[in-house]
Tab-separated table of C-alpha atoms in Angstrom:
chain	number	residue	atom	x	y	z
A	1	UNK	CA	6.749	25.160	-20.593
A	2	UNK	CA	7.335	27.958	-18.015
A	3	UNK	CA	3.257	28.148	-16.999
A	4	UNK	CA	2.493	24.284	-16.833
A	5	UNK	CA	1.987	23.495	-13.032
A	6	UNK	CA	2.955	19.950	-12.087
A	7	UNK	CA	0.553	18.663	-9.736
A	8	UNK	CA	0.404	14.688	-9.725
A	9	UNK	CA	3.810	14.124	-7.295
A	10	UNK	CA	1.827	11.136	-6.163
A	11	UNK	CA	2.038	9.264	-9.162
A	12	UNK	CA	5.804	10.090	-9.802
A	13	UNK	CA	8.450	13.165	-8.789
A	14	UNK	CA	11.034	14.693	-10.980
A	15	UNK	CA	14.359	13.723	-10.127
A	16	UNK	CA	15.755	15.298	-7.634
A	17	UNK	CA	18.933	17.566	-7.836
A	18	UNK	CA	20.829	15.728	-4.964
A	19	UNK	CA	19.785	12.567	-7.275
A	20	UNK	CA	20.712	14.352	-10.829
A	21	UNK	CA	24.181	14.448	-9.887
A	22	UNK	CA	24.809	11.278	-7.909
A	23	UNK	CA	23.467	9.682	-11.021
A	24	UNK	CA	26.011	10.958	-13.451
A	25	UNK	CA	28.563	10.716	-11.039
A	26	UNK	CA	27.872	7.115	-10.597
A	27	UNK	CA	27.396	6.324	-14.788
A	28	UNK	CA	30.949	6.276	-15.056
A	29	UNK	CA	31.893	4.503	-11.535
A	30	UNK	CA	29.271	2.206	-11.142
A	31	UNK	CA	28.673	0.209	-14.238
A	32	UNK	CA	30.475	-2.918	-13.647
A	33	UNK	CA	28.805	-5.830	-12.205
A	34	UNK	CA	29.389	-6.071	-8.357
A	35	UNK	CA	29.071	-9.632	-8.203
A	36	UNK	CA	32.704	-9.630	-9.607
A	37	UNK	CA	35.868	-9.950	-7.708
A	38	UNK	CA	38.167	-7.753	-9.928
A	39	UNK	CA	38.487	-3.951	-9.652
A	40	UNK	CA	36.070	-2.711	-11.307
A	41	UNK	CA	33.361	-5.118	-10.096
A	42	UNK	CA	34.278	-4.300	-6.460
A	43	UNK	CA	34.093	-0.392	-6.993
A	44	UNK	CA	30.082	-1.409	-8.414
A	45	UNK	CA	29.704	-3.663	-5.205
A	46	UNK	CA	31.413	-0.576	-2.736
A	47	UNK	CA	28.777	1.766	-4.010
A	48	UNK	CA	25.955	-0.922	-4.231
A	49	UNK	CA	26.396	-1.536	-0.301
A	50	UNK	CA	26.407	2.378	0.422
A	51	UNK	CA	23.518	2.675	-1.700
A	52	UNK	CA	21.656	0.201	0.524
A	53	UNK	CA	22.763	1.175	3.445
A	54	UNK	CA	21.357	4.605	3.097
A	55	UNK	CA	17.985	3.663	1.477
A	56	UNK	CA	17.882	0.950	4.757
A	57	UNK	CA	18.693	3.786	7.067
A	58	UNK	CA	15.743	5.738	5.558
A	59	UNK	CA	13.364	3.030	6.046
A	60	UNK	CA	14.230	1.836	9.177
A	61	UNK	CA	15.813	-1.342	8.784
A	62	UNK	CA	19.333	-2.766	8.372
A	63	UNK	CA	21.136	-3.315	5.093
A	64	UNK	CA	20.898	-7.100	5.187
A	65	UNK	CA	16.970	-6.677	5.793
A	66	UNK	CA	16.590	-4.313	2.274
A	67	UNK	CA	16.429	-5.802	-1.206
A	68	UNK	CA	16.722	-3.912	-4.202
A	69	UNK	CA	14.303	-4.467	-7.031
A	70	UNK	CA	13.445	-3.126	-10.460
A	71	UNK	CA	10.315	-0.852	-8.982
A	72	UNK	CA	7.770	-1.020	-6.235
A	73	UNK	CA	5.278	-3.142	-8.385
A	74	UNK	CA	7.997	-5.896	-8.417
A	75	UNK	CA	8.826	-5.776	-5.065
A	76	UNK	CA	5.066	-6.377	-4.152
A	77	UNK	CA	4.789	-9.276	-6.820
A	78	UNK	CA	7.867	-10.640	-5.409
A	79	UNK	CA	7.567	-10.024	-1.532
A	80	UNK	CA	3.740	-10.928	-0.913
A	81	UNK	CA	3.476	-14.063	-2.814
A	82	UNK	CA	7.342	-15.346	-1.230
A	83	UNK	CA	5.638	-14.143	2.731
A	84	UNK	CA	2.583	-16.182	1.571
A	85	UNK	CA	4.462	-19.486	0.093
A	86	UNK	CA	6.206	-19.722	3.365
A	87	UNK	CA	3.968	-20.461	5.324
A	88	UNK	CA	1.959	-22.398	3.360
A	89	UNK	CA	1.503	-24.535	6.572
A	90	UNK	CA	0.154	-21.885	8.622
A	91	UNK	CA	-2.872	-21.172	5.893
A	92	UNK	CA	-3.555	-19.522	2.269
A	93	UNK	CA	-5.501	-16.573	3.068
A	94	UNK	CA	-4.172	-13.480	2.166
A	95	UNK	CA	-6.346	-10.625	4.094
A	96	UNK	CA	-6.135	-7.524	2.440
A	97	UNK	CA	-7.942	-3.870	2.844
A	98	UNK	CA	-10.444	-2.984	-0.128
A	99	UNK	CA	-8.212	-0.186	-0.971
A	100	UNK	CA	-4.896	-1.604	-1.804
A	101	UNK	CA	-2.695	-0.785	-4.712
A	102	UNK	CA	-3.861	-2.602	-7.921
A	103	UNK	CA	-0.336	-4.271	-7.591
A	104	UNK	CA	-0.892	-5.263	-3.815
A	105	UNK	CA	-4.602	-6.807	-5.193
A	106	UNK	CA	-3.039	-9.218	-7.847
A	107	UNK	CA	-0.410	-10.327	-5.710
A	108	UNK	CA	-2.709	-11.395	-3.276
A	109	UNK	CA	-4.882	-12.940	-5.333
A	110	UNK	CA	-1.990	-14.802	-6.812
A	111	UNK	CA	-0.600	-15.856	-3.716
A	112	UNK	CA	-3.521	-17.766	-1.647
A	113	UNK	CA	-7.088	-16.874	-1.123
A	114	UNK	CA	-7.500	-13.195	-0.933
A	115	UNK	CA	-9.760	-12.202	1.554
A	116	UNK	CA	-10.569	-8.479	1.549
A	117	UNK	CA	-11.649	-5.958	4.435
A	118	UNK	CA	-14.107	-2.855	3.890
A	119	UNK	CA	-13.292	0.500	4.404
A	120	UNK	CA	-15.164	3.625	5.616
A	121	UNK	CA	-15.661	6.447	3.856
A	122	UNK	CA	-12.841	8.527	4.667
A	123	UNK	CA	-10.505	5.528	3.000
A	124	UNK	CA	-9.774	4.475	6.291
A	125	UNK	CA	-10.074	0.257	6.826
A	126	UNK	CA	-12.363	-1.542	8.966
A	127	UNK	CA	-9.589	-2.003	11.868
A	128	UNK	CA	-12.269	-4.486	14.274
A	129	UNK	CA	-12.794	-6.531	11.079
A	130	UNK	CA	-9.307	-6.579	10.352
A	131	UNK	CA	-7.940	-7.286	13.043
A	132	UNK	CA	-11.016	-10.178	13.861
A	133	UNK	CA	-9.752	-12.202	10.704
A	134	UNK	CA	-5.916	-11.821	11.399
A	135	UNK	CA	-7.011	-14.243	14.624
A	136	UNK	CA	-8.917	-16.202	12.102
A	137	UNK	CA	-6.632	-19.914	11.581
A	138	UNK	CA	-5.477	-20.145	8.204
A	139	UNK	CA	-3.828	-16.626	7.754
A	140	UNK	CA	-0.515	-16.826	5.720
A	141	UNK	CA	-0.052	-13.164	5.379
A	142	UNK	CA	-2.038	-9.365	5.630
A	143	UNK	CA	-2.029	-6.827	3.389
A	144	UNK	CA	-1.705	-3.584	4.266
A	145	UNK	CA	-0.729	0.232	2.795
A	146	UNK	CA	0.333	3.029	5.206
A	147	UNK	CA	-1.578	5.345	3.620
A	148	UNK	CA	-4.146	5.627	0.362
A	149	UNK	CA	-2.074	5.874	-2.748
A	150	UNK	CA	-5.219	8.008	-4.449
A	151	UNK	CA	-7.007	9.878	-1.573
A	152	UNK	CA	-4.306	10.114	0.820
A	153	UNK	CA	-5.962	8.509	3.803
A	154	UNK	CA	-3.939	6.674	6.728
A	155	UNK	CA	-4.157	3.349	7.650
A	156	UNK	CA	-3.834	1.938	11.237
A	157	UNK	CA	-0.882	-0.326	10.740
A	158	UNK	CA	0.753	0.223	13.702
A	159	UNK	CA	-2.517	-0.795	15.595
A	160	UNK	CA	-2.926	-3.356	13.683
A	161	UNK	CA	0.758	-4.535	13.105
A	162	UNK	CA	0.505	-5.094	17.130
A	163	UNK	CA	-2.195	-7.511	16.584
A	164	UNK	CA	-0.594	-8.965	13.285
A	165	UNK	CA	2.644	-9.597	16.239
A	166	UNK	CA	0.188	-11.086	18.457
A	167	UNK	CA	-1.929	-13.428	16.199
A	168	UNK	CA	2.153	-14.444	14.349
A	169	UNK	CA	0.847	-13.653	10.900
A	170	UNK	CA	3.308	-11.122	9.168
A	171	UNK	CA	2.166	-7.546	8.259
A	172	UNK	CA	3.067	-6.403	4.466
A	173	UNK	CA	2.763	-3.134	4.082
A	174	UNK	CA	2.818	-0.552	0.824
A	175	UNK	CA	4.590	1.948	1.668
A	176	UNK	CA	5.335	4.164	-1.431
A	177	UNK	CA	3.027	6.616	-0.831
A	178	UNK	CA	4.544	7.253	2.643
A	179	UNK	CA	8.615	7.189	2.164
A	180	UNK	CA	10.333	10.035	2.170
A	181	UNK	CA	7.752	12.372	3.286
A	182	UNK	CA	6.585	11.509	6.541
A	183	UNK	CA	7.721	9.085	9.426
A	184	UNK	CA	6.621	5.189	8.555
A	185	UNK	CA	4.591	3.511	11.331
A	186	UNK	CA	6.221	0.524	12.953
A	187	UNK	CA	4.384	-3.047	13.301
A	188	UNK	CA	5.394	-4.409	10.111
A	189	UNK	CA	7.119	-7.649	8.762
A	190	UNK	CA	7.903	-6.615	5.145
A	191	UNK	CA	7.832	-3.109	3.145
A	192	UNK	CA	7.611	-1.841	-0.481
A	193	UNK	CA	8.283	1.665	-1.994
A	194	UNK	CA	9.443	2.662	-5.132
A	195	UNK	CA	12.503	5.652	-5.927
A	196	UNK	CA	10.429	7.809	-8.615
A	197	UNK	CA	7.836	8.655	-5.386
A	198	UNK	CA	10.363	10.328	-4.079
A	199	UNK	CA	12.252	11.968	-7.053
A	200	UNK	CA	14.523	9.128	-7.313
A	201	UNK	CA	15.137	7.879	-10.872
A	202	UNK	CA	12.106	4.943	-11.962
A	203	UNK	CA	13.521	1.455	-11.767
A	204	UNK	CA	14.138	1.005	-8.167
A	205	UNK	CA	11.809	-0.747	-5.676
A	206	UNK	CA	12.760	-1.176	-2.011
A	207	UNK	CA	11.463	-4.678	-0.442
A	208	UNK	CA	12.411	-4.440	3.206
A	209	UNK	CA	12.111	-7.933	5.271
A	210	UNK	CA	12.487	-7.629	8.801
A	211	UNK	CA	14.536	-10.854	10.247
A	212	UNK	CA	12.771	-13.314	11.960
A	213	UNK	CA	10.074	-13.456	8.720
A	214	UNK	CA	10.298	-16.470	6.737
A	215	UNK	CA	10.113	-16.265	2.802
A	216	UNK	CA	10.854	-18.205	-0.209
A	217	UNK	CA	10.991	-16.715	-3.635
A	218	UNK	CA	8.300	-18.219	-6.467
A	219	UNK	CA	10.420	-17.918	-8.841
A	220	UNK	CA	13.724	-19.209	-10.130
A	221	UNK	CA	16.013	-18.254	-7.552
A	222	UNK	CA	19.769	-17.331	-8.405
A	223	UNK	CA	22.534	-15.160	-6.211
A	224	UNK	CA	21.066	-11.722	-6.544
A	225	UNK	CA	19.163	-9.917	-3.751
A	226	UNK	CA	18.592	-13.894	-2.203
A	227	UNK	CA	16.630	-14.580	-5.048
A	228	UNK	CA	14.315	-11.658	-4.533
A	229	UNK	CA	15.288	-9.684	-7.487
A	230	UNK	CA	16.628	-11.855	-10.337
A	231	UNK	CA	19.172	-9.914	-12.646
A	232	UNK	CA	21.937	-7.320	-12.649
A	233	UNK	CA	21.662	-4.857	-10.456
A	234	UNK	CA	21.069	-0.930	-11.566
A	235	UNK	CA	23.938	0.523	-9.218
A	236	UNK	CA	23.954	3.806	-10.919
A	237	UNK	CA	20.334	4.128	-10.039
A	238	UNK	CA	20.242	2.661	-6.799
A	239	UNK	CA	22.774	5.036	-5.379
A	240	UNK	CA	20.636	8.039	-7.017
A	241	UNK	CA	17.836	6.795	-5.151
A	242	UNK	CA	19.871	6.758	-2.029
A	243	UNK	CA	21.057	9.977	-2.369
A	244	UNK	CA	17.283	11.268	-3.725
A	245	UNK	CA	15.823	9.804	0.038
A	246	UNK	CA	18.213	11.578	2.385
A	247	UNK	CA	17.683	14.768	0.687
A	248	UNK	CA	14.178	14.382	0.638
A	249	UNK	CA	13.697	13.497	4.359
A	250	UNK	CA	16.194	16.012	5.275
A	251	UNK	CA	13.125	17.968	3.268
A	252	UNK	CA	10.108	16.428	4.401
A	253	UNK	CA	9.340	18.749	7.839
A	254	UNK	CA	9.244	21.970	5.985
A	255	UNK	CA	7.384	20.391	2.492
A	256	UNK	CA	4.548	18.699	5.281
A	257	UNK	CA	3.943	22.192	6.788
A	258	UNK	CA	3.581	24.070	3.831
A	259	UNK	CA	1.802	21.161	1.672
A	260	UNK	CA	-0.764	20.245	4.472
A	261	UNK	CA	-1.573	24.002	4.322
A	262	UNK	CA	-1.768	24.616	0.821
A	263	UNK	CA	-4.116	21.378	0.343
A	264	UNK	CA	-6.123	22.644	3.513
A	265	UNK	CA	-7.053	25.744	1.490
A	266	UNK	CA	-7.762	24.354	-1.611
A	267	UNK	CA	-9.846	21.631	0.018
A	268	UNK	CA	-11.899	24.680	1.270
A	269	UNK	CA	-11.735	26.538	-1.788
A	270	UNK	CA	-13.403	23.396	-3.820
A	271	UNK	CA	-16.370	23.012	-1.879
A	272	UNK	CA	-17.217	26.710	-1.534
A	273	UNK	CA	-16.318	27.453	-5.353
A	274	UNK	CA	-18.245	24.362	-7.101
A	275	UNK	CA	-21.674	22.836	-6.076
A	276	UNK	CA	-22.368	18.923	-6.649
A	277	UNK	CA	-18.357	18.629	-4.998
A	278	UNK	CA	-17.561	15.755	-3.242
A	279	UNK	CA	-14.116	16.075	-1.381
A	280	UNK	CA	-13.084	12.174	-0.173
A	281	UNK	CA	-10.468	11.793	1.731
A	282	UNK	CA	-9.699	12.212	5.726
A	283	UNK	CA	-9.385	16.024	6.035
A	284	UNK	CA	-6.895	15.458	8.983
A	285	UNK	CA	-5.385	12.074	9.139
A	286	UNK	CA	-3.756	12.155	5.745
A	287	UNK	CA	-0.663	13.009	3.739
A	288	UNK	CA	-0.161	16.248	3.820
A	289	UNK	CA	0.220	16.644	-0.780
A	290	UNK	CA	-2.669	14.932	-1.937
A	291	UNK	CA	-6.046	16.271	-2.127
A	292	UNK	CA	-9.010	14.175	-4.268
A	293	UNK	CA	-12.327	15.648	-5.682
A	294	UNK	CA	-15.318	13.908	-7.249
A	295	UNK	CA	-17.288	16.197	-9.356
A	296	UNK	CA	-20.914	15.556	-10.428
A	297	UNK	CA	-22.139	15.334	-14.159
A	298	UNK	CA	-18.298	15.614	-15.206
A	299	UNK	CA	-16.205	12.678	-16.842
A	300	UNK	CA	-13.032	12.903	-14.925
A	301	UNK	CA	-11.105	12.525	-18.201
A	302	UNK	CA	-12.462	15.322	-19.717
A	303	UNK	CA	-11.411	17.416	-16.531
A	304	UNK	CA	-8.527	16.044	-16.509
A	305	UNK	CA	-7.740	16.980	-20.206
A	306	UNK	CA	-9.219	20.345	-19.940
A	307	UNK	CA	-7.088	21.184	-17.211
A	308	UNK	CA	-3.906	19.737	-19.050
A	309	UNK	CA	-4.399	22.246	-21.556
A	310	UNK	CA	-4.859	25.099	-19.090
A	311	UNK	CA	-1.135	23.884	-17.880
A	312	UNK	CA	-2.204	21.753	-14.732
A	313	UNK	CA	-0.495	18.167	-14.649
A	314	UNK	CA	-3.291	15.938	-12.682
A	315	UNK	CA	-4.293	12.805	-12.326
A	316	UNK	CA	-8.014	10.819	-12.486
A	317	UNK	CA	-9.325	7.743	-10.633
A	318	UNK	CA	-12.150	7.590	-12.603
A	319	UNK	CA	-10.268	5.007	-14.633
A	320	UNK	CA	-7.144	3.127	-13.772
A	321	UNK	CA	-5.642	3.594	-17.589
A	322	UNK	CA	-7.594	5.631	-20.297
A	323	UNK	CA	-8.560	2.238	-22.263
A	324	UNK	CA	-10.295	0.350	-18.814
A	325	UNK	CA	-12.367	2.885	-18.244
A	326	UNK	CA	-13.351	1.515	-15.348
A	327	UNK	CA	-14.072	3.560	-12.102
A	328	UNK	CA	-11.756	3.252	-9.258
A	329	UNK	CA	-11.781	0.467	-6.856
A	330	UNK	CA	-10.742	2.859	-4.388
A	331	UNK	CA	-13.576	5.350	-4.192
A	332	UNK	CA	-16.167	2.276	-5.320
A	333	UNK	CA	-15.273	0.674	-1.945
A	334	UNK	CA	-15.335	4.057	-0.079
A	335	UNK	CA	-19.060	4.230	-1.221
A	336	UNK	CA	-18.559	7.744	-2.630
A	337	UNK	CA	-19.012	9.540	-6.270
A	338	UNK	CA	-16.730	8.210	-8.736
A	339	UNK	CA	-17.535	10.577	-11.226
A	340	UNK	CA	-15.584	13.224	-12.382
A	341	UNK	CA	-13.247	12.471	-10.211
A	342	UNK	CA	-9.424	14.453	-9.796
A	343	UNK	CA	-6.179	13.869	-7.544
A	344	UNK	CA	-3.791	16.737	-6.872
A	345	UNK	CA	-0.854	16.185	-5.001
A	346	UNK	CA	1.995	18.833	-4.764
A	347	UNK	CA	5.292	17.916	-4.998
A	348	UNK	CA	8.870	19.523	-3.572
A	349	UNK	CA	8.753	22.039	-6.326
A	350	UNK	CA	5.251	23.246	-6.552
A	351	UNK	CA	4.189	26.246	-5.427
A	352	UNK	CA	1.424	28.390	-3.705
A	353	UNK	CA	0.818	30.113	-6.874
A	354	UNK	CA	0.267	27.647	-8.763
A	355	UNK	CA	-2.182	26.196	-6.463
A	356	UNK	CA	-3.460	29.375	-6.044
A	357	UNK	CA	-4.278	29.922	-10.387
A	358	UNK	CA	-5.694	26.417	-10.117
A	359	UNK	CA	-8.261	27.492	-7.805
A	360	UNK	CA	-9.072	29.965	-9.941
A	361	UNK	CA	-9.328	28.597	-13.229
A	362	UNK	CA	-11.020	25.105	-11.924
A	363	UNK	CA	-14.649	26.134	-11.622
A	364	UNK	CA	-14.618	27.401	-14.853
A	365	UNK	CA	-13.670	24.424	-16.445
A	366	UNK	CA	-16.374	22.279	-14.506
A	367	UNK	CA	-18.845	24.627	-15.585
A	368	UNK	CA	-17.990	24.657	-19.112
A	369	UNK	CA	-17.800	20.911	-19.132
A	370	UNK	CA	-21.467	20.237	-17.672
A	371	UNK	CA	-22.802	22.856	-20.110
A	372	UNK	CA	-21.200	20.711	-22.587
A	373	UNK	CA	-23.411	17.667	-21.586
A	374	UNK	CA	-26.407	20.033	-20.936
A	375	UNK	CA	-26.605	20.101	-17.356
């Protein structure tokens, strides 16, 4: 539909061009399986290692450090808990920031004794307290994300990778929300991301281990990706990821100076336009696409669905699936409303007018909605 404006890039981008025709390119080349020593097998494994050699350059790290996996959830359910079993001798606890990932929070929990650090409420972690229990004895491995996945926030991990370094406990960090639109701190150990953040095709997950950090797989392990990833690779995919991340960073100067402005204004245009607003976030120190808004008397679904049909894609954190219904962990532990709550985050083909008519046509809806419920 020519009016519907997409506006949840956080949660997934469309594919990109540059990826679109890598990918169909590389159906037809790339099928074979590159463990295999005849022709066909080494054409897969040719375009498997340029694939990872571009998604390592765009990360930071070298090829032999990156690890392809099936999406970012499985590289954090593979990564964290391998970090952690390593060095079982060093301790079980897992610290952690309240306002991980769901994905970062199970693996934790899975992997020792989770221990979890507060946050302000701007999103942003409790960096004394953190950094106080990384010197704590016992610490296998801490947790984490650059920046916050549903109010765009930044985390201190370069401050506190410093004092990860210091104390010898490895920093994992969650980076998805991060690659391929702005620079990633340095200070960590090991890295996650996932391809469809950053209009790369779903299905590939980036686990980056730095050498000199010990791991050993919980699982099974067998000759792919050292036992990190399990299974055939997906080299069509991979390579359309690759090709997806250089575009987009080549990108991701112009799309920060034009999203951080757009998102300015609407932040502004929110609180002026609707009363019993809450806008979370750090207005400064945060990615520059997502904005998130907690609206009084409102059930977040219900915005969320009324502005669907008004042509605005969006997304809620007022519930983590629409059957939980449970309010987000991540505003919970910032202390602020949970109600009503609505993430927009602009993407490489959104526009100003489309921010612009959502504007517009969002105090309308709040209104109707509260008259709805008699307030």
């Amino acid at each position: 539909m020519s009016n519907r404006a997409y506006l949840d890039a956080a949660s997934a981008e469309e594919l990109h061009p540059a990826a679109r025709e890598v990918l169909l390119q590389a159906i037809d080349s790339g099928w074979a399986d590159p463990a295999r020593l005849h022709h066909e097998g080494r054409t897969a494994r040719l375009l498997l290692d340029n694939a990872r050699a571009v998604l390592a350059e765009g990360v930071g790290v070298r090829p032999d450090e990156l690890y392809l996996t099936t999406s970012g959830t499985a590289a954090i359910h593979a990564g964290l808990p391998a970090i952690a079993a390593a060095r079982r001798r060093a301790g079980t606890t897992v610290v952690h920031s309240a306002v991980e990932h769901s994905a970062v929070l199970h693996a934790a929990a899975a992997a020792g004794t989770a221990y979890e650090v507060g946050v302000d409420q701007l999103g942003r972690v409790d960096e004394g307290a953190f950094a106080q229990q990384l010197r704590e004895p016992g610490v296998a491995v801490a947790a984490l994300q650059t920046a916050n996945h549903e109010v765009g926030t930044r985390q201190p991990v370069a401050e506190l990778g410093e004092v990860a370094a210091a104390a010898g406990v490895p920093l994992f960090v969650d980076a998805a929300a991060t690659v391929g639109r702005e620079r990633i701190p340095g200070g960590w150990s090991v890295l996650t991301a996932s391809a469809h953040k950053w209009g790369g095709p779903a299905g590939v997950g980036l686990l980056a281990v730095r050498k000199g950090t010990r791991f050993a797989p919980t699982w099974p392990v067998d000759e792919r990706e050292d036992g990190l990833s399990p299974g055939h690779p997906n080299v069509p995919a991979a390579l359309a990821a690759a090709a997806a991340l250089q575009a987009r960073l080549q990108e991701a100067d112009a799309l920060d100076k034009q999203h951080r402005t757009w998102i300015a204004e609407l932040r502004t245009r929110v609180s002026s336009d609707l009363t019993d607003v809450e806008v979370v976030g750090d207005s400064e120190d945060r990615l520059p696409h997502v904005l998130t808004f907690s609206c009084l008397y409102v059930d977040g679904e219900a915005l969320v669905t009324a502005l669907d049909a008004e042509g605005f894609s969006v997304s809620s954190g007022s519930a983590c699936t629409a059957s939980t219904l449970r309010p987000s962990h991540v505003l919970a532990a910032m202390g602020v409303l949970t109600h009503g709550n609505v993430r927009v985050s602009l993407g490489r083909s959104s526009t100003y007018e489309e921010v612009d008519r959502f504007a517009r046509v969002l105090s309308g809806l709040v209104a109707r909605i509260r008259a709805e419920v008699g307030m």
